[in-house]
Every structure is written in structure tokens, then in C-alpha cells.
mmCIF file of C-alpha atoms in Angstrom:
data_model
loop_
_atom_site.group_PDB
_atom_site.id
_atom_site.type_symbol
_atom_site.label_atom_id
_atom_site.label_comp_id
_atom_site.label_asym_id
_atom_site.label_seq_id
_atom_site.Cartn_x
_atom_site.Cartn_y
_atom_site.Cartn_z
ATOM 1 C CA UNK A 1 -10.722 134.956 -67.914
ATOM 2 C CA UNK A 2 -12.406 136.836 -65.047
ATOM 3 C CA UNK A 3 -10.360 138.073 -62.086
ATOM 4 C CA UNK A 4 -12.211 138.219 -58.776
ATOM 5 C CA UNK A 5 -10.426 140.336 -56.171
ATOM 6 C CA UNK A 6 -11.374 140.919 -52.549
ATOM 7 C CA UNK A 7 -12.048 138.920 -49.399
ATOM 8 C CA UNK A 8 -12.818 135.339 -50.304
ATOM 9 C CA UNK A 9 -15.508 135.132 -47.621
ATOM 10 C CA UNK A 10 -17.192 138.398 -48.641
ATOM 11 C CA UNK A 11 -20.746 137.246 -49.526
ATOM 12 C CA UNK A 12 -20.963 139.482 -52.593
ATOM 13 C CA UNK A 13 -17.662 138.204 -53.989
ATOM 14 C CA UNK A 14 -18.258 134.566 -53.090
ATOM 15 C CA UNK A 15 -21.726 134.576 -54.692
ATOM 16 C CA UNK A 16 -20.231 135.923 -57.909
ATOM 17 C CA UNK A 17 -17.540 133.234 -57.833
ATOM 18 C CA UNK A 18 -20.143 130.496 -57.355
ATOM 19 C CA UNK A 19 -22.159 131.956 -60.233
ATOM 20 C CA UNK A 20 -19.041 131.840 -62.432
ATOM 21 C CA UNK A 21 -18.625 128.177 -61.510
ATOM 22 C CA UNK A 22 -22.264 127.417 -62.388
ATOM 23 C CA UNK A 23 -21.969 129.241 -65.700
ATOM 24 C CA UNK A 24 -18.590 127.621 -66.403
ATOM 25 C CA UNK A 25 -16.902 130.972 -66.841
ATOM 26 C CA UNK A 26 -13.112 130.742 -66.583
ATOM 27 C CA UNK A 27 -11.940 132.705 -63.564
ATOM 28 C CA UNK A 28 -9.298 133.193 -60.902
ATOM 29 C CA UNK A 29 -9.839 134.394 -57.334
ATOM 30 C CA UNK A 30 -7.230 136.640 -55.711
ATOM 31 C CA UNK A 31 -8.182 136.506 -52.046
ATOM 32 C CA UNK A 32 -6.962 139.458 -49.992
ATOM 33 C CA UNK A 33 -6.914 137.196 -46.952
ATOM 34 C CA UNK A 34 -4.555 134.684 -48.588
ATOM 35 C CA UNK A 35 -1.855 136.641 -50.387
ATOM 36 C CA UNK A 36 1.113 134.569 -49.162
ATOM 37 C CA UNK A 37 3.092 133.528 -52.208
ATOM 38 C CA UNK A 38 1.277 136.031 -54.435
ATOM 39 C CA UNK A 39 2.625 138.971 -56.363
ATOM 40 C CA UNK A 40 1.098 141.495 -58.752
ATOM 41 C CA UNK A 41 3.296 143.515 -61.080
ATOM 42 C CA UNK A 42 2.355 146.180 -63.612
ATOM 43 C CA UNK A 43 4.675 147.803 -66.139
ATOM 44 C CA UNK A 44 3.968 150.750 -68.447
ATOM 45 C CA UNK A 45 6.043 150.893 -71.606
ATOM 46 C CA UNK A 46 5.466 153.134 -74.598
ATOM 47 C CA UNK A 47 1.918 153.883 -73.531
ATOM 48 C CA UNK A 48 1.016 150.209 -73.114
ATOM 49 C CA UNK A 49 0.345 148.497 -69.801
ATOM 50 C CA UNK A 50 1.511 144.946 -69.131
ATOM 51 C CA UNK A 51 2.253 142.761 -66.147
ATOM 52 C CA UNK A 52 1.480 139.512 -64.447
ATOM 53 C CA UNK A 53 -0.241 138.010 -61.457
ATOM 54 C CA UNK A 54 1.685 135.335 -59.606
ATOM 55 C CA UNK A 55 -0.201 132.970 -57.342
ATOM 56 C CA UNK A 56 1.174 129.802 -55.716
ATOM 57 C CA UNK A 57 -0.145 127.603 -58.506
ATOM 58 C CA UNK A 58 0.311 129.793 -61.603
ATOM 59 C CA UNK A 59 1.707 132.874 -63.311
ATOM 60 C CA UNK A 60 -0.941 134.688 -65.321
ATOM 61 C CA UNK A 61 -0.200 137.549 -67.752
ATOM 62 C CA UNK A 62 -2.583 140.421 -67.052
ATOM 63 C CA UNK A 63 -3.494 140.391 -70.738
ATOM 64 C CA UNK A 64 -5.230 137.047 -70.110
ATOM 65 C CA UNK A 65 -7.880 138.747 -67.996
ATOM 66 C CA UNK A 66 -10.855 139.857 -70.076
ATOM 67 C CA UNK A 67 -12.748 141.124 -67.040
ATOM 68 C CA UNK A 68 -12.457 141.863 -63.336
ATOM 69 C CA UNK A 69 -14.853 142.194 -60.418
ATOM 70 C CA UNK A 70 -13.205 143.845 -57.438
ATOM 71 C CA UNK A 71 -14.402 144.474 -53.908
ATOM 72 C CA UNK A 72 -11.148 145.559 -52.230
ATOM 73 C CA UNK A 73 -11.420 145.918 -48.472
ATOM 74 C CA UNK A 74 -8.938 147.014 -45.816
ATOM 75 C CA UNK A 75 -6.015 144.575 -45.563
ATOM 76 C CA UNK A 76 -6.106 142.069 -42.720
ATOM 77 C CA UNK A 77 -4.389 143.554 -39.645
ATOM 78 C CA UNK A 78 -1.588 141.244 -38.489
ATOM 79 C CA UNK A 79 2.199 141.250 -38.896
ATOM 80 C CA UNK A 80 3.256 144.803 -39.955
ATOM 81 C CA UNK A 81 5.548 143.571 -42.739
ATOM 82 C CA UNK A 82 2.867 141.295 -44.183
ATOM 83 C CA UNK A 83 0.313 144.083 -43.800
ATOM 84 C CA UNK A 84 2.523 146.445 -45.801
ATOM 85 C CA UNK A 85 3.003 143.855 -48.524
ATOM 86 C CA UNK A 86 -0.730 143.112 -48.760
ATOM 87 C CA UNK A 87 -1.437 146.825 -48.996
ATOM 88 C CA UNK A 88 1.091 147.146 -51.824
ATOM 89 C CA UNK A 89 -0.553 144.303 -53.754
ATOM 90 C CA UNK A 90 -4.021 145.791 -53.239
ATOM 91 C CA UNK A 91 -2.804 149.224 -54.375
ATOM 92 C CA UNK A 92 -1.242 147.684 -57.498
ATOM 93 C CA UNK A 93 -4.446 145.816 -58.370
ATOM 94 C CA UNK A 94 -6.593 148.921 -57.880
ATOM 95 C CA UNK A 95 -4.234 150.999 -60.048
ATOM 96 C CA UNK A 96 -4.360 148.370 -62.799
ATOM 97 C CA UNK A 97 -8.155 148.249 -62.685
ATOM 98 C CA UNK A 98 -8.308 151.900 -63.719
ATOM 99 C CA UNK A 99 -6.270 151.295 -66.879
ATOM 100 C CA UNK A 100 -6.869 147.643 -67.732
ATOM 101 C CA UNK A 101 -8.033 146.798 -71.241
ATOM 102 C CA UNK A 102 -10.819 144.674 -69.793
ATOM 103 C CA UNK A 103 -14.407 144.814 -68.564
ATOM 104 C CA UNK A 104 -13.992 146.126 -65.010
ATOM 105 C CA UNK A 105 -16.805 146.244 -62.460
ATOM 106 C CA UNK A 106 -16.367 148.960 -61.350
ATOM 107 C CA UNK A 107 -13.327 151.063 -62.226
ATOM 108 C CA UNK A 108 -12.098 152.772 -59.038
ATOM 109 C CA UNK A 109 -11.966 156.220 -60.628
ATOM 110 C CA UNK A 110 -15.661 156.070 -61.504
ATOM 111 C CA UNK A 111 -16.687 155.297 -57.922
ATOM 112 C CA UNK A 112 -15.597 158.601 -56.408
ATOM 113 C CA UNK A 113 -18.916 160.404 -56.865
ATOM 114 C CA UNK A 114 -20.168 158.439 -53.872
ATOM 115 C CA UNK A 115 -17.421 159.958 -51.715
ATOM 116 C CA UNK A 116 -19.502 163.126 -51.506
ATOM 117 C CA UNK A 117 -23.213 162.598 -50.979
ATOM 118 C CA UNK A 118 -24.112 166.228 -51.823
ATOM 119 C CA UNK A 119 -22.131 166.067 -55.066
ATOM 120 C CA UNK A 120 -23.699 162.770 -56.063
ATOM 121 C CA UNK A 121 -27.163 164.150 -55.299
ATOM 122 C CA UNK A 122 -26.587 166.804 -57.964
ATOM 123 C CA UNK A 123 -25.721 164.112 -60.502
ATOM 124 C CA UNK A 124 -28.817 162.120 -59.526
ATOM 125 C CA UNK A 125 -31.031 165.183 -59.975
ATOM 126 C CA UNK A 126 -29.430 165.888 -63.355
ATOM 127 C CA UNK A 127 -30.439 162.349 -64.392
ATOM 128 C CA UNK A 128 -34.098 163.181 -63.781
ATOM 129 C CA UNK A 129 -34.736 161.828 -60.292
ATOM 130 C CA UNK A 130 -36.224 163.797 -57.432
ATOM 131 C CA UNK A 131 -33.885 164.085 -54.442
ATOM 132 C CA UNK A 132 -34.702 165.085 -50.844
ATOM 133 C CA UNK A 133 -34.233 168.688 -49.808
ATOM 134 C CA UNK A 134 -30.908 168.722 -47.966
ATOM 135 C CA UNK A 135 -28.737 170.821 -45.705
ATOM 136 C CA UNK A 136 -25.018 170.289 -45.040
ATOM 137 C CA UNK A 137 -23.863 172.369 -42.122
ATOM 138 C CA UNK A 138 -21.833 172.758 -38.948
ATOM 139 C CA UNK A 139 -24.254 175.345 -37.554
ATOM 140 C CA UNK A 140 -26.812 174.034 -35.011
ATOM 141 C CA UNK A 141 -29.088 177.046 -35.577
ATOM 142 C CA UNK A 142 -29.334 176.248 -39.283
ATOM 143 C CA UNK A 143 -30.398 172.715 -38.434
ATOM 144 C CA UNK A 144 -33.195 173.973 -36.177
ATOM 145 C CA UNK A 145 -34.383 176.398 -38.843
ATOM 146 C CA UNK A 146 -34.300 173.642 -41.469
ATOM 147 C CA UNK A 147 -36.283 171.265 -39.263
ATOM 148 C CA UNK A 148 -38.867 173.952 -38.490
ATOM 149 C CA UNK A 149 -39.358 174.565 -42.202
ATOM 150 C CA UNK A 150 -39.459 171.020 -43.636
ATOM 151 C CA UNK A 151 -40.882 169.078 -40.683
ATOM 152 C CA UNK A 152 -39.431 165.571 -40.216
ATOM 153 C CA UNK A 153 -35.667 165.350 -40.711
ATOM 154 C CA UNK A 154 -33.101 162.563 -40.987
ATOM 155 C CA UNK A 155 -29.333 162.889 -40.873
ATOM 156 C CA UNK A 156 -26.413 160.922 -42.275
ATOM 157 C CA UNK A 157 -22.754 161.057 -43.270
ATOM 158 C CA UNK A 158 -21.796 163.284 -46.191
ATOM 159 C CA UNK A 159 -18.987 160.951 -47.294
ATOM 160 C CA UNK A 160 -18.786 157.469 -48.748
ATOM 161 C CA UNK A 161 -18.262 156.037 -45.264
ATOM 162 C CA UNK A 162 -21.325 154.042 -44.237
ATOM 163 C CA UNK A 163 -23.453 155.603 -41.528
ATOM 164 C CA UNK A 164 -26.784 154.712 -39.938
ATOM 165 C CA UNK A 165 -29.570 157.016 -41.060
ATOM 166 C CA UNK A 166 -31.312 158.466 -37.997
ATOM 167 C CA UNK A 167 -34.411 160.596 -37.379
ATOM 168 C CA UNK A 168 -33.678 163.967 -35.812
ATOM 169 C CA UNK A 169 -35.654 163.646 -32.596
ATOM 170 C CA UNK A 170 -35.592 165.556 -29.304
ATOM 171 C CA UNK A 171 -32.634 163.546 -28.052
ATOM 172 C CA UNK A 172 -30.453 164.454 -31.026
ATOM 173 C CA UNK A 173 -31.634 168.061 -30.998
ATOM 174 C CA UNK A 174 -30.129 168.303 -27.530
ATOM 175 C CA UNK A 175 -26.734 167.279 -28.938
ATOM 176 C CA UNK A 176 -26.605 169.533 -31.986
ATOM 177 C CA UNK A 177 -23.527 171.350 -30.731
ATOM 178 C CA UNK A 178 -21.552 168.322 -31.914
ATOM 179 C CA UNK A 179 -22.095 169.241 -35.565
ATOM 180 C CA UNK A 180 -19.756 172.207 -35.107
ATOM 181 C CA UNK A 181 -16.811 169.830 -35.480
ATOM 182 C CA UNK A 182 -18.382 167.422 -37.985
ATOM 183 C CA UNK A 183 -20.149 168.586 -41.167
ATOM 184 C CA UNK A 184 -23.350 166.565 -41.366
ATOM 185 C CA UNK A 185 -26.070 166.132 -43.979
ATOM 186 C CA UNK A 186 -29.652 166.701 -42.891
ATOM 187 C CA UNK A 187 -32.524 165.812 -45.212
ATOM 188 C CA UNK A 188 -36.259 166.260 -45.256
ATOM 189 C CA UNK A 189 -37.840 162.957 -44.276
ATOM 190 C CA UNK A 190 -39.604 161.281 -47.213
ATOM 191 C CA UNK A 191 -42.674 159.185 -46.460
ATOM 192 C CA UNK A 192 -42.986 155.963 -48.423
ATOM 193 C CA UNK A 193 -41.594 152.504 -49.106
ATOM 194 C CA UNK A 194 -37.951 151.767 -49.910
ATOM 195 C CA UNK A 195 -37.063 150.236 -53.263
ATOM 196 C CA UNK A 196 -33.534 149.013 -53.897
ATOM 197 C CA UNK A 197 -32.613 148.758 -57.561
ATOM 198 C CA UNK A 198 -29.608 146.849 -58.861
ATOM 199 C CA UNK A 199 -28.545 147.775 -62.372
ATOM 200 C CA UNK A 200 -26.268 145.171 -63.955
ATOM 201 C CA UNK A 201 -25.325 146.417 -67.389
ATOM 202 C CA UNK A 202 -28.708 146.679 -69.078
ATOM 203 C CA UNK A 203 -30.573 144.526 -66.576
ATOM 204 C CA UNK A 204 -32.623 145.846 -63.697
ATOM 205 C CA UNK A 205 -33.554 144.042 -60.475
ATOM 206 C CA UNK A 206 -35.848 145.885 -58.086
ATOM 207 C CA UNK A 207 -36.557 144.929 -54.475
ATOM 208 C CA UNK A 208 -39.341 146.382 -52.359
ATOM 209 C CA UNK A 209 -38.518 146.703 -48.654
ATOM 210 C CA UNK A 210 -41.348 146.909 -46.150
ATOM 211 C CA UNK A 211 -39.891 148.069 -42.842
ATOM 212 C CA UNK A 212 -40.869 150.406 -40.014
ATOM 213 C CA UNK A 213 -37.246 151.253 -39.163
ATOM 214 C CA UNK A 214 -35.697 154.535 -40.274
ATOM 215 C CA UNK A 215 -32.814 152.594 -41.851
ATOM 216 C CA UNK A 216 -33.948 149.113 -42.892
ATOM 217 C CA UNK A 217 -30.344 147.878 -42.997
ATOM 218 C CA UNK A 218 -30.250 148.130 -39.213
ATOM 219 C CA UNK A 219 -33.842 147.183 -38.427
ATOM 220 C CA UNK A 220 -32.723 144.452 -36.033
ATOM 221 C CA UNK A 221 -31.157 147.094 -33.771
ATOM 222 C CA UNK A 222 -34.652 148.458 -33.222
ATOM 223 C CA UNK A 223 -36.166 145.016 -32.788
ATOM 224 C CA UNK A 224 -37.871 145.259 -36.178
ATOM 225 C CA UNK A 225 -37.953 143.128 -39.315
ATOM 226 C CA UNK A 226 -37.462 144.036 -42.950
ATOM 227 C CA UNK A 227 -39.580 142.218 -45.535
ATOM 228 C CA UNK A 228 -37.894 142.085 -48.951
ATOM 229 C CA UNK A 229 -39.771 141.092 -52.111
ATOM 230 C CA UNK A 230 -38.879 141.272 -55.787
ATOM 231 C CA UNK A 231 -40.870 143.898 -57.613
ATOM 232 C CA UNK A 232 -41.154 145.435 -61.071
ATOM 233 C CA UNK A 233 -40.564 149.069 -61.927
ATOM 234 C CA UNK A 234 -42.381 151.077 -64.557
ATOM 235 C CA UNK A 235 -40.522 151.202 -67.858
ATOM 236 C CA UNK A 236 -39.785 154.884 -67.287
ATOM 237 C CA UNK A 237 -38.216 154.409 -63.848
ATOM 238 C CA UNK A 238 -36.271 151.327 -64.954
ATOM 239 C CA UNK A 239 -34.838 153.236 -67.909
ATOM 240 C CA UNK A 240 -33.933 156.181 -65.699
ATOM 241 C CA UNK A 241 -32.031 153.806 -63.414
ATOM 242 C CA UNK A 242 -30.085 152.385 -66.356
ATOM 243 C CA UNK A 243 -29.399 155.887 -67.665
ATOM 244 C CA UNK A 244 -28.278 157.063 -64.211
ATOM 245 C CA UNK A 245 -25.803 154.195 -63.904
ATOM 246 C CA UNK A 246 -24.514 154.890 -67.416
ATOM 247 C CA UNK A 247 -24.108 158.607 -66.683
ATOM 248 C CA UNK A 248 -21.862 157.686 -63.742
ATOM 249 C CA UNK A 249 -19.916 155.155 -65.856
ATOM 250 C CA UNK A 250 -20.849 152.427 -63.379
ATOM 251 C CA UNK A 251 -21.885 149.108 -64.979
ATOM 252 C CA UNK A 252 -23.067 147.665 -61.646
ATOM 253 C CA UNK A 253 -24.790 149.774 -59.002
ATOM 254 C CA UNK A 254 -27.307 149.680 -56.188
ATOM 255 C CA UNK A 255 -29.744 152.599 -56.364
ATOM 256 C CA UNK A 256 -31.721 153.540 -53.256
ATOM 257 C CA UNK A 257 -35.205 154.830 -54.077
ATOM 258 C CA UNK A 258 -38.285 155.548 -52.017
ATOM 259 C CA UNK A 259 -41.760 155.362 -53.513
ATOM 260 C CA UNK A 260 -43.968 158.038 -51.975
ATOM 261 C CA UNK A 261 -47.679 157.544 -51.248
ATOM 262 C CA UNK A 262 -48.417 159.491 -54.447
ATOM 263 C CA UNK A 263 -46.311 157.069 -56.514
ATOM 264 C CA UNK A 264 -43.323 159.340 -57.106
ATOM 265 C CA UNK A 265 -39.804 157.928 -56.883
ATOM 266 C CA UNK A 266 -37.244 159.821 -54.803
ATOM 267 C CA UNK A 267 -33.596 158.818 -55.107
ATOM 268 C CA UNK A 268 -31.280 158.921 -52.082
ATOM 269 C CA UNK A 269 -28.021 157.447 -53.300
ATOM 270 C CA UNK A 270 -26.154 155.338 -55.853
ATOM 271 C CA UNK A 271 -23.897 152.701 -54.309
ATOM 272 C CA UNK A 272 -20.955 151.897 -56.620
ATOM 273 C CA UNK A 273 -19.975 148.725 -54.722
ATOM 274 C CA UNK A 274 -23.350 147.264 -53.794
ATOM 275 C CA UNK A 275 -23.691 144.522 -51.209
ATOM 276 C CA UNK A 276 -26.218 142.797 -53.434
ATOM 277 C CA UNK A 277 -25.982 139.439 -51.647
ATOM 278 C CA UNK A 278 -28.456 140.557 -48.957
ATOM 279 C CA UNK A 279 -31.079 141.233 -51.604
ATOM 280 C CA UNK A 280 -30.325 138.162 -53.700
ATOM 281 C CA UNK A 281 -30.533 135.839 -50.706
ATOM 282 C CA UNK A 282 -33.874 137.304 -49.625
ATOM 283 C CA UNK A 283 -35.570 137.453 -53.039
ATOM 284 C CA UNK A 284 -33.916 134.780 -55.175
ATOM 285 C CA UNK A 285 -33.139 137.344 -57.871
ATOM 286 C CA UNK A 286 -30.191 136.046 -59.954
ATOM 287 C CA UNK A 287 -28.106 139.192 -59.601
ATOM 288 C CA UNK A 288 -24.819 137.302 -59.321
ATOM 289 C CA UNK A 289 -25.469 135.426 -62.556
ATOM 290 C CA UNK A 290 -26.308 138.685 -64.317
ATOM 291 C CA UNK A 291 -23.033 140.072 -62.995
ATOM 292 C CA UNK A 292 -21.033 137.137 -64.375
ATOM 293 C CA UNK A 293 -22.772 137.430 -67.743
ATOM 294 C CA UNK A 294 -21.834 141.106 -67.774
ATOM 295 C CA UNK A 295 -18.228 140.240 -66.979
ATOM 296 C CA UNK A 296 -18.200 137.531 -69.647
ATOM 297 C CA UNK A 297 -19.410 139.992 -72.281
ATOM 298 C CA UNK A 298 -22.699 138.227 -72.885
ATOM 299 C CA UNK A 299 -25.772 140.311 -73.576
ATOM 300 C CA UNK A 300 -28.647 137.888 -73.138
ATOM 301 C CA UNK A 301 -30.972 138.827 -70.262
ATOM 302 C CA UNK A 302 -31.305 136.709 -67.164
ATOM 303 C CA UNK A 303 -34.172 134.249 -67.656
ATOM 304 C CA UNK A 304 -36.236 135.421 -64.697
ATOM 305 C CA UNK A 305 -39.407 137.455 -64.518
ATOM 306 C CA UNK A 306 -37.955 139.653 -61.760
ATOM 307 C CA UNK A 307 -35.262 140.940 -64.132
ATOM 308 C CA UNK A 308 -36.094 143.724 -66.572
ATOM 309 C CA UNK A 309 -34.059 144.112 -69.748
ATOM 310 C CA UNK A 310 -33.654 147.582 -71.189
#
């Protein structure tokens, strides 16, 4: 049985649940927004982990779960007592995911590399991808020197907290004193076209994004559109993506690449909890079905020309 955990209306989670229904994969949804009457208990005894999940309609031994897909989000803010209880349940589930004898996508402990962008960049480079020249600093003078040397510059958060990638223009240069209290990552701007790659076990789904915005995720804020189309990677790049995900012990990832005018692939980041629904809905790529097949322990590739099997 597959356990789905997170917000029931989260598009990524709900698409996976619908895919499980289509593929007739046995599953249970533990909705963080509807935990009334639910309980999650874990017991360690003699080196073994056991426990049960109680929902209003059933009691399920944790040993019955062969797999889990979790997208835990912040508990719903309402009654303080209920909030505390929901947090306790979420913490228990997350702790179990790290030790469960099951296929877990993804184990919380393996997702921490994304909490430090500079650290993850070193792992990406070690996997054979080019990465942008970067500077992490709280010194405005260093930023100016970096910009003078590399030319165009973008900046972003150094942590796993989502931020909007921005170009360092004259307006931001006038506010550089603010970095003294907030370490910030500055990177050489890379010309080219964005390619988002989802690795699902051994399957690869690549999406080409044509967009004039600095950060295509927020193109609408600039009054721009993003055009997403399924694409195919070279065998070498596809294999490097699979190998990169494997090196991070992440069965399901979203890898952000940019193809330069010369055809090189530069890697920005590996997202360990990808919001794949945006790409699936725009391209028709069956990412959610590949995810359920991965959770179900099946190895056959998705029957779609936009998926590459390695």
C-alpha cells in the first residue's frame, strides 16, 4: 500500500493520488488539512520500528505500507491546541519516513543538500555538470567587484527557502548595503534557454521553457508568458541527470538546467520536492504515473515518447 501525506489539495499530491487511482494502486491519503480523528504512532523495540496509523475509518499497521510519497507543508494555522497536535503528527510521520522499511519519495534526511545552495552546487559540479560562477557575501564592495568582473549578475537565496531570482540592476545596486545583514548568493548570468528535468527513478522527463523573464516561475509578475514544451535530452545529459539524482539519494527530483547558445548545459539547482504538476499540466508528460510506478516498485518505463528510460 502507498501512503500519500501532505495537503490534499496540493496539486502535486493530488495528481499522484489520481494517478494511483487510474493505475489501481492500493493507497491511503493522510491529509494534513483533515487530521481530526487521526493518530500516528511509532515504536522502536530491539532495533525494529513498528507502529500504526489511525484514521477515522481504519487502523493501519505501518508495516502495511510498502511505499510513501510525502509533501509535508506547514500545519494549518487555527486553534493552538489543534495546531500543536497536527504538528506532532507531521513530525512523527517525517521521523518514520527516514527509517521506514519502504520505498520513500523522498526520505527527509536526503533532502537537506538543498538547504544550502552553495553546498549543493559543489555536489552538482562533482556529478559532472557546469555550474555558474558564484559569490556568497555580506560585503557590498565584493558584489560590485564580482559584477565588474563577470558582467551580468543574478541573485537569490542561499537556503532552501524559495526566492525570486532577480537581475542585479542599477536599482538593486543602490540597495546593496542590505546584504550586510543577509548573506546572499550572486551568480554570473547565464545566457540560454531553461530546461527543467524531472528524474523519476530511472525515467527522465525534460521540459523546455521559452521565457523572457529572469525567473520563468514568476513571468506573470512581469507581464510575460512562459511557453513550456516537452523535449528530449541527449543520452549523455539524461544519464548525468539520473546519476546526479542517484548521487544525492533522491529517487524523484526536479533539476534546473540552462542550455547555452553553444549547446552546453549549466545546472542551477536540484529540487528534492519538485512541484512537477505545473510541468505535467502544461506538457502532458505522465510524470505522476511514473511516480506511482516508482512507488509501486514497477520498473517498466512510461509508454510515452517524451519519457526517456535509462
